[in-house]
CSV table of C-alpha atoms in Angstrom, one decimal:
chain,number,residue,atom,x,y,z
A,598,MET,CA,-38.5,5.2,8.9
A,599,VAL,CA,-38.3,8.4,11.5
A,600,VAL,CA,-41.1,10.5,11.9
A,601,PHE,CA,-40.8,14.1,13.3
A,602,GLN,CA,-43.5,15.3,15.3
A,603,SER,CA,-42.5,19.1,15.9
A,604,SER,CA,-44.2,22.5,15.8
A,605,LEU,CA,-41.7,23.4,12.9
A,606,GLY,CA,-43.5,24.5,9.8
A,607,ARG,CA,-43.5,22.0,6.6
A,608,ARG,CA,-40.8,24.5,5.1
A,609,ALA,CA,-38.4,24.1,8.2
A,610,LEU,CA,-38.9,20.3,8.2
A,611,SER,CA,-38.1,20.2,4.4
A,612,THR,CA,-35.0,22.0,5.0
A,613,VAL,CA,-33.9,19.7,7.5
A,614,VAL,CA,-34.6,16.8,5.5
A,615,VAL,CA,-32.7,18.2,2.3
A,616,LEU,CA,-29.5,18.7,4.8
A,617,LEU,CA,-29.5,15.1,5.9
A,618,VAL,CA,-29.6,14.0,2.2
A,619,VAL,CA,-26.8,16.4,1.5
A,620,VAL,CA,-24.6,15.4,4.7
A,621,GLN,CA,-25.3,11.6,3.7
A,622,GLY,CA,-24.4,12.2,0.3
A,623,VAL,CA,-20.7,14.0,1.4
A,624,LEU,CA,-20.2,11.3,3.8
A,625,SER,CA,-20.5,8.4,1.6
A,626,GLN,CA,-18.3,10.3,-1.0
A,627,GLU,CA,-15.4,10.0,1.3
A,628,ARG,CA,-13.0,7.2,0.3
A,629,THR,CA,-11.9,4.7,2.9
A,630,ARG,CA,-8.2,4.1,3.3
A,631,THR,CA,-8.1,0.9,1.4
A,632,GLU,CA,-9.6,2.7,-1.7
A,633,ILE,CA,-6.9,5.2,-1.6
A,634,GLU,CA,-4.1,2.6,-1.3
A,635,THR,CA,-5.7,0.6,-4.2
A,636,GLU,CA,-6.0,3.6,-6.1
A,637,LEU,CA,-2.4,4.7,-5.4
A,638,GLY,CA,-0.9,1.2,-5.9
A,639,ASN,CA,-2.9,1.0,-9.2
A,640,ARG,CA,-1.7,4.4,-10.6
A,641,LEU,CA,2.4,3.4,-9.4
A,642,LEU,CA,1.8,0.1,-11.2
A,643,SER,CA,0.1,1.7,-14.4
A,644,GLY,CA,3.1,1.1,-16.9
A,645,TYR,CA,5.7,-0.4,-14.3
A,646,SER,CA,7.8,-3.1,-15.6
A,647,SER,CA,9.3,-5.0,-12.7
A,648,GLY,CA,11.8,-6.7,-15.3
A,649,ALA,CA,13.2,-3.1,-16.1
A,650,LEU,CA,16.0,-2.4,-13.3
A,651,PRO,CA,15.6,0.8,-11.5
A,652,VAL,CA,18.7,2.8,-12.2
A,653,PRO,CA,18.7,6.2,-10.7
A,654,GLU,CA,21.5,8.7,-11.1
A,655,GLY,CA,24.3,8.0,-8.7
A,656,GLY,CA,23.6,4.2,-8.9
A,657,LEU,CA,21.5,1.8,-6.8
A,658,GLN,CA,22.2,0.7,-3.2
A,659,VAL,CA,21.1,-2.6,-2.5
A,660,GLU,CA,20.8,-4.2,1.1
A,661,VAL,CA,21.1,-7.9,1.4
A,662,GLN,CA,20.2,-10.1,4.4
A,663,VAL,CA,21.3,-13.7,4.9
A,664,ALA,CA,19.6,-15.9,7.1
A,665,LEU,CA,20.8,-19.4,7.7
A,666,GLY,CA,17.9,-21.6,8.8
A,667,GLN,CA,20.2,-25.0,9.3
A,668,PHE,CA,23.2,-26.8,8.2
A,669,VAL,CA,22.4,-29.7,5.7
A,670,ALA,CA,26.0,-31.2,5.2
A,671,ILE,CA,29.7,-30.2,5.7
A,672,ASN,CA,32.4,-31.8,3.4
A,673,THR,CA,35.6,-31.0,4.6
A,674,ALA,CA,37.0,-32.8,1.8
A,675,LEU,CA,35.6,-31.1,-0.9
A,676,GLU,CA,35.4,-28.0,1.5
A,677,THR,CA,31.7,-27.4,0.9
A,678,VAL,CA,28.6,-26.3,2.8
A,679,GLU,CA,25.3,-27.1,2.4
A,680,PHE,CA,22.5,-25.3,4.0
A,681,GLN,CA,19.1,-24.2,4.1
A,682,GLY,CA,18.0,-20.5,4.5
A,683,TRP,CA,16.9,-17.4,2.8
A,684,TRP,CA,18.1,-13.8,1.8
A,685,ARG,CA,16.1,-10.7,1.4
A,686,LEU,CA,17.0,-7.7,-0.8
A,687,TYR,CA,15.9,-4.2,-0.3
A,688,TRP,CA,16.2,-1.2,-2.7
A,689,ASN,CA,14.4,1.9,-3.0
A,690,ASP,CA,12.8,2.2,-6.8
A,691,PRO,CA,12.3,5.7,-7.6
A,692,ARG,CA,9.7,4.6,-9.9
A,693,LEU,CA,7.4,3.6,-7.2
A,694,SER,CA,7.7,6.8,-5.1
A,695,TRP,CA,5.0,9.2,-4.2
A,696,ASP,CA,4.6,12.2,-1.5
A,697,PRO,CA,2.9,11.0,1.7
A,698,GLU,CA,1.8,14.1,2.4
A,699,VAL,CA,-0.3,14.9,-0.8
A,700,GLU,CA,-1.3,11.4,-1.1
A,701,GLY,CA,-2.2,10.6,2.8
A,702,VAL,CA,-0.4,7.3,2.6
A,703,GLY,CA,3.1,6.6,4.1
A,704,ALA,CA,3.7,3.0,3.3
A,705,ILE,CA,1.7,0.5,0.7
A,706,SER,CA,2.4,-3.1,0.0
A,707,PHE,CA,2.1,-5.1,-2.9
A,708,LYS,CA,1.8,-8.7,-3.6
A,709,THR,CA,5.2,-10.5,-5.5
A,710,SER,CA,2.6,-11.1,-8.7
A,711,GLN,CA,2.0,-7.5,-9.3
């Protein structure tokens, strides 16, 4: 507890206390970046179906990256190669777009389960 000892009158002290309460209320209403990103993510995913392909006008450009981890087997007689690795697919889904200037968020990540 803070005790003010001042030559201020009782009315001035009450005004200071009211201002402190108002400032605290305004500061507590500010949302954190995590809250803003969560709200944006929820809004973007509302009604979104990951099973429906995004088909914007002009088609969809997909970037494919393949990374080879290791060769497991090479069979020259059968002309086959077995390897371990992974691939990444990148595309722009216009259904998940927003204006970063308006939202205040430039990038957002989603879990694959979302």
